PDB file of C-alpha atoms in Angstrom:
ATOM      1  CA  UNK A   1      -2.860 -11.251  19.947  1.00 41.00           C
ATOM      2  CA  UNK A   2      -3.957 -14.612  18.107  1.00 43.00           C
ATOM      3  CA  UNK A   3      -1.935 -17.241  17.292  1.00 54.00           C
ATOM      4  CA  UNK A   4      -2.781 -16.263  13.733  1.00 58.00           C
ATOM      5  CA  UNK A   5      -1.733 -12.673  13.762  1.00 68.00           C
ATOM      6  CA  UNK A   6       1.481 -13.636  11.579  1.00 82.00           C
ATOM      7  CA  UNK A   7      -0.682 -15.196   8.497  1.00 85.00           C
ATOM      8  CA  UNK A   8      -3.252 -12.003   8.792  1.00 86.00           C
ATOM      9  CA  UNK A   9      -0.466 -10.013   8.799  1.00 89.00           C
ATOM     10  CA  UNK A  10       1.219 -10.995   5.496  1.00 90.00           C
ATOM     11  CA  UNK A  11      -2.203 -11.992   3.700  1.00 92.00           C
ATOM     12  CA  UNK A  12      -3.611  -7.983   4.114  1.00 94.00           C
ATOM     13  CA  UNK A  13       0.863  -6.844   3.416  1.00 93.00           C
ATOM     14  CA  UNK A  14       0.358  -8.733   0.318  1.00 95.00           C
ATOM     15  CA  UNK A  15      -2.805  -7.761  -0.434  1.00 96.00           C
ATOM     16  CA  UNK A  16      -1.644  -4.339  -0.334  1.00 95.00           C
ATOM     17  CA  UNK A  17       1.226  -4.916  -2.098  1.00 96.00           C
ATOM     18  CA  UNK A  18      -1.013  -6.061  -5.152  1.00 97.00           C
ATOM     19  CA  UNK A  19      -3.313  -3.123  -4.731  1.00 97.00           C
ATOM     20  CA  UNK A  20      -0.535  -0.990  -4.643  1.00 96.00           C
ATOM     21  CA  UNK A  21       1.088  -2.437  -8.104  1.00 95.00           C
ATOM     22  CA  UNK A  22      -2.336  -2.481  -9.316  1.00 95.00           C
ATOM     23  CA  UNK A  23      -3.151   1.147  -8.967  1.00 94.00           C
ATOM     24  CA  UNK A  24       0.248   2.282  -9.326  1.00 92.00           C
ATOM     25  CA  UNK A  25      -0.108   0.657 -13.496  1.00 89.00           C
ATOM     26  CA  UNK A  26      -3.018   3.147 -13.677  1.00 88.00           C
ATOM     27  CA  UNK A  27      -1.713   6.311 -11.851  1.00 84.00           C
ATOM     28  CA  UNK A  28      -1.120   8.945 -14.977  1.00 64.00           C
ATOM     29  CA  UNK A  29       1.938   9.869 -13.312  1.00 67.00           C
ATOM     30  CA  UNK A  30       3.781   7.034 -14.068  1.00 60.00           C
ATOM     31  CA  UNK A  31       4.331   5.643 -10.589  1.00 74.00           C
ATOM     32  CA  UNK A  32       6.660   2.471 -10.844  1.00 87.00           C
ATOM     33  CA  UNK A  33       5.015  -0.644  -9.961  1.00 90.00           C
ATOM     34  CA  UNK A  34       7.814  -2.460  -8.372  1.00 92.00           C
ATOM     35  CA  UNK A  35       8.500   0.343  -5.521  1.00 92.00           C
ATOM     36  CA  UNK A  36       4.843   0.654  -4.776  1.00 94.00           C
ATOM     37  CA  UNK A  37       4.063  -3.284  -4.727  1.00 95.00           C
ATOM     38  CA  UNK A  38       7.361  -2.853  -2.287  1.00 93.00           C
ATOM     39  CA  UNK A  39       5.520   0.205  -0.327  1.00 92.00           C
ATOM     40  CA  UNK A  40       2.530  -2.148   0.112  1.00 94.00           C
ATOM     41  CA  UNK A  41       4.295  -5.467   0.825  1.00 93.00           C
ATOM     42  CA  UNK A  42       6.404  -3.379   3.618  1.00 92.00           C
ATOM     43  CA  UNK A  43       3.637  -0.962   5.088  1.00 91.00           C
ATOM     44  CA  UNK A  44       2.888  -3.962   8.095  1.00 89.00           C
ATOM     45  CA  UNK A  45       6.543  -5.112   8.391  1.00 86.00           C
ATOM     46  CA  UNK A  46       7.010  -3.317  12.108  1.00 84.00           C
ATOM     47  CA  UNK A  47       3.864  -5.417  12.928  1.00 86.00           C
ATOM     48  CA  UNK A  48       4.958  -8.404  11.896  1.00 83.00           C
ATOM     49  CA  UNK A  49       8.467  -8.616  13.060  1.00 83.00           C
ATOM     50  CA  UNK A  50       7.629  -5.973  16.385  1.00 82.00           C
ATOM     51  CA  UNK A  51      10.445  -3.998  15.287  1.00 83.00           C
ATOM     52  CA  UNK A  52      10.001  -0.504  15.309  1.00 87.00           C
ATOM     53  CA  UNK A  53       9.755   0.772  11.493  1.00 87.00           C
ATOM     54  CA  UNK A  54      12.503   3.281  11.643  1.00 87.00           C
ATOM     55  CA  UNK A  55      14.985   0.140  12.686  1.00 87.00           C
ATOM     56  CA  UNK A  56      13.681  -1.721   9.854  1.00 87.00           C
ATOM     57  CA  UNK A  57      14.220   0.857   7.081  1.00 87.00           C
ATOM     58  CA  UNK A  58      17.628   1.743   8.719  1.00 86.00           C
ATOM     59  CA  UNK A  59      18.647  -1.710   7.610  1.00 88.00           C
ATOM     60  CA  UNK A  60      16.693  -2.363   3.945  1.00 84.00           C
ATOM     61  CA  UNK A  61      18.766  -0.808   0.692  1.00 86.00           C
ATOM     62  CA  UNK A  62      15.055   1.060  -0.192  1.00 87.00           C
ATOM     63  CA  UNK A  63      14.907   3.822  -3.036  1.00 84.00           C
ATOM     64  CA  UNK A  64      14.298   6.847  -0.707  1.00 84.00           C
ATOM     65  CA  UNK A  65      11.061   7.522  -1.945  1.00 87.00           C
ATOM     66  CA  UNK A  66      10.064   4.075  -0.726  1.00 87.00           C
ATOM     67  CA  UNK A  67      11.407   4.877   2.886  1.00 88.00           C
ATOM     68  CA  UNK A  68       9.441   7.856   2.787  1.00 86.00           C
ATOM     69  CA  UNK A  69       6.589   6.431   2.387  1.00 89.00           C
ATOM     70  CA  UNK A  70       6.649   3.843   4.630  1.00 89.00           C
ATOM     71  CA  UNK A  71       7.689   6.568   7.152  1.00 86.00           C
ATOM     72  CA  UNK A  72       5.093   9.014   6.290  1.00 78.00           C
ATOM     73  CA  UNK A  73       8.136  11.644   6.059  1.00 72.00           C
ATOM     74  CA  UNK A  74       7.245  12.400   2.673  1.00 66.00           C
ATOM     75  CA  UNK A  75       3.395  13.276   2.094  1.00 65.00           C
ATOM     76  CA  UNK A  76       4.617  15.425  -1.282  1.00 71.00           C
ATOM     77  CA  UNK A  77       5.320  11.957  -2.236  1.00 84.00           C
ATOM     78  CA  UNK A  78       2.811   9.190  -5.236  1.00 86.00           C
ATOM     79  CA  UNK A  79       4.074   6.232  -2.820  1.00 90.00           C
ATOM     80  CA  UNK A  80       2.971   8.184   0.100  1.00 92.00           C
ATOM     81  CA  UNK A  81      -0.493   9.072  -1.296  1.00 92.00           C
ATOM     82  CA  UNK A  82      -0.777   5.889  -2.696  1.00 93.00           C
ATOM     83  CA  UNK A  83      -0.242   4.045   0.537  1.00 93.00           C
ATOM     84  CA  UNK A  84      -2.496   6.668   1.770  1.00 94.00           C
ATOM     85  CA  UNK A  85      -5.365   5.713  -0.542  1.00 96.00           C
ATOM     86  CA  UNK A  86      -5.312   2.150   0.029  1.00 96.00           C
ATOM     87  CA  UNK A  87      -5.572   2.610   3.805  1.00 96.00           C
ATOM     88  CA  UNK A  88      -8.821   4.666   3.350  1.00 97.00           C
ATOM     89  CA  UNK A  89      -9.783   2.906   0.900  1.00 97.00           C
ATOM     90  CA  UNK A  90      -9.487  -0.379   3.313  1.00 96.00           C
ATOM     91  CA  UNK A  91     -11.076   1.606   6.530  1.00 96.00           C
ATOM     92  CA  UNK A  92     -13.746   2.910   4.225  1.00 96.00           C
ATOM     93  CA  UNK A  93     -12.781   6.774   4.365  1.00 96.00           C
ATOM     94  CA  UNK A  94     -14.621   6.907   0.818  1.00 97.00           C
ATOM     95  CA  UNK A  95     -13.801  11.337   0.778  1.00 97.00           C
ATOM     96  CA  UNK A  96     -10.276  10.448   1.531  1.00 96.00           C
ATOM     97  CA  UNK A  97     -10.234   8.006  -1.007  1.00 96.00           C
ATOM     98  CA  UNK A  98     -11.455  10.564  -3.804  1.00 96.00           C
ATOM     99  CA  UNK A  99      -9.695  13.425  -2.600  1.00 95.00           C
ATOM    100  CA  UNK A 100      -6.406  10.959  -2.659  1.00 93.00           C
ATOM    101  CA  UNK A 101      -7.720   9.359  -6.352  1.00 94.00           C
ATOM    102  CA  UNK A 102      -8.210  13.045  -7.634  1.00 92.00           C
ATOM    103  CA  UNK A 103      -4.215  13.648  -6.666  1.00 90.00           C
ATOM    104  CA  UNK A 104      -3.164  11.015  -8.576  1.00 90.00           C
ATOM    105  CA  UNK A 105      -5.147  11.972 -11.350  1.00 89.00           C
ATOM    106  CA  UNK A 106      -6.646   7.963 -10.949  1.00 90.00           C
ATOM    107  CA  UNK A 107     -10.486   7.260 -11.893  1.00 91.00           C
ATOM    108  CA  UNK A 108     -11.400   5.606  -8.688  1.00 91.00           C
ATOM    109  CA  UNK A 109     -14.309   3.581 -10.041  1.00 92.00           C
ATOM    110  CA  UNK A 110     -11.574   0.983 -10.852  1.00 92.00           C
ATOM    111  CA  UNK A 111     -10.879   0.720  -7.747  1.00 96.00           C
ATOM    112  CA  UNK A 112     -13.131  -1.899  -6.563  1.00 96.00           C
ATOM    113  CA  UNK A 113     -11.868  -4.445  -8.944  1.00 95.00           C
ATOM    114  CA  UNK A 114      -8.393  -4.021  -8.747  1.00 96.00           C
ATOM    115  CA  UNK A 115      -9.135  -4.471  -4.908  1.00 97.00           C
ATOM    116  CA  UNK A 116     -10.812  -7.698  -5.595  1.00 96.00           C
ATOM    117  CA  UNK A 117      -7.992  -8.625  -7.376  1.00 96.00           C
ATOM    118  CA  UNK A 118      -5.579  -8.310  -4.274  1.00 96.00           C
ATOM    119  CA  UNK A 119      -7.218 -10.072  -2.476  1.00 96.00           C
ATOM    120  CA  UNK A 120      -7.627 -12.743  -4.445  1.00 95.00           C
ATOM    121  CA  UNK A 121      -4.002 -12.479  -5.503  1.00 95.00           C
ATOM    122  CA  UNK A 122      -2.672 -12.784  -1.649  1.00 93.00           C
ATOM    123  CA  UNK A 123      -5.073 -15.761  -0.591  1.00 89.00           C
ATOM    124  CA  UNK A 124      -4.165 -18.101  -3.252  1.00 84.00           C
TER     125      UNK A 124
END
């Protein structure tokens, strides 16, 4: 890969670690921000390090919902589905991305500006 492949890396983790927070404030469940700005910052960490993830979360004190997430373990999980929705939401799977929003119970026409906001968040 590029020598740049670190920096892209940790801009799009924290981008999705804003995202995550972002949506996770708006999520009628009550999702808690902290663990799914965590989710987000640590959904690239295998790619980053080149550590396989299951050897990463064997090592990180993570609530177990968080692991289960990042695992994809759990899909009866809000961090799951909300790592799920900003993946679509990021490759453009616009269905997924509804179908995902409607399980939350999250109006996705906010989406696009919290979105904006991450990004802008993880390139200053």
């Amino acid at each position: 890969m590029g020598e740049d492949k670190p920096e892209i890396i940790v801009i799009e983790s924290l981008t999705r670690a804003r995202f995550a927070e972002l949506i996770s404030c708006k999520i009628r469940k009550g999702a808690n921000s902290f663990n799914a700005y965590i989710v987000g910052l640590f959904s690239m960490v295998d790619l980053l390090l080149e550590v396989p993830l299951e050897q990463i979360l064997q090592e990180l004190l993570l609530p177990i919902e968080v692991k289960g997430a990042l695992d994809g373990n759990s899909s009866n999980n809000d961090y799951r589905r909300l790592l799920d929705l900003i993946i679509n939401y990021e490759k453009g799977q616009w269905d997924e991305v509804t179908k995902i929003s409607k399980q939350l119970k999250l109006d996705e026409k906010w989406l696009p500006n919290a979105y904006y906001e991450a990004i802008f968040y993880a390139n200053e």
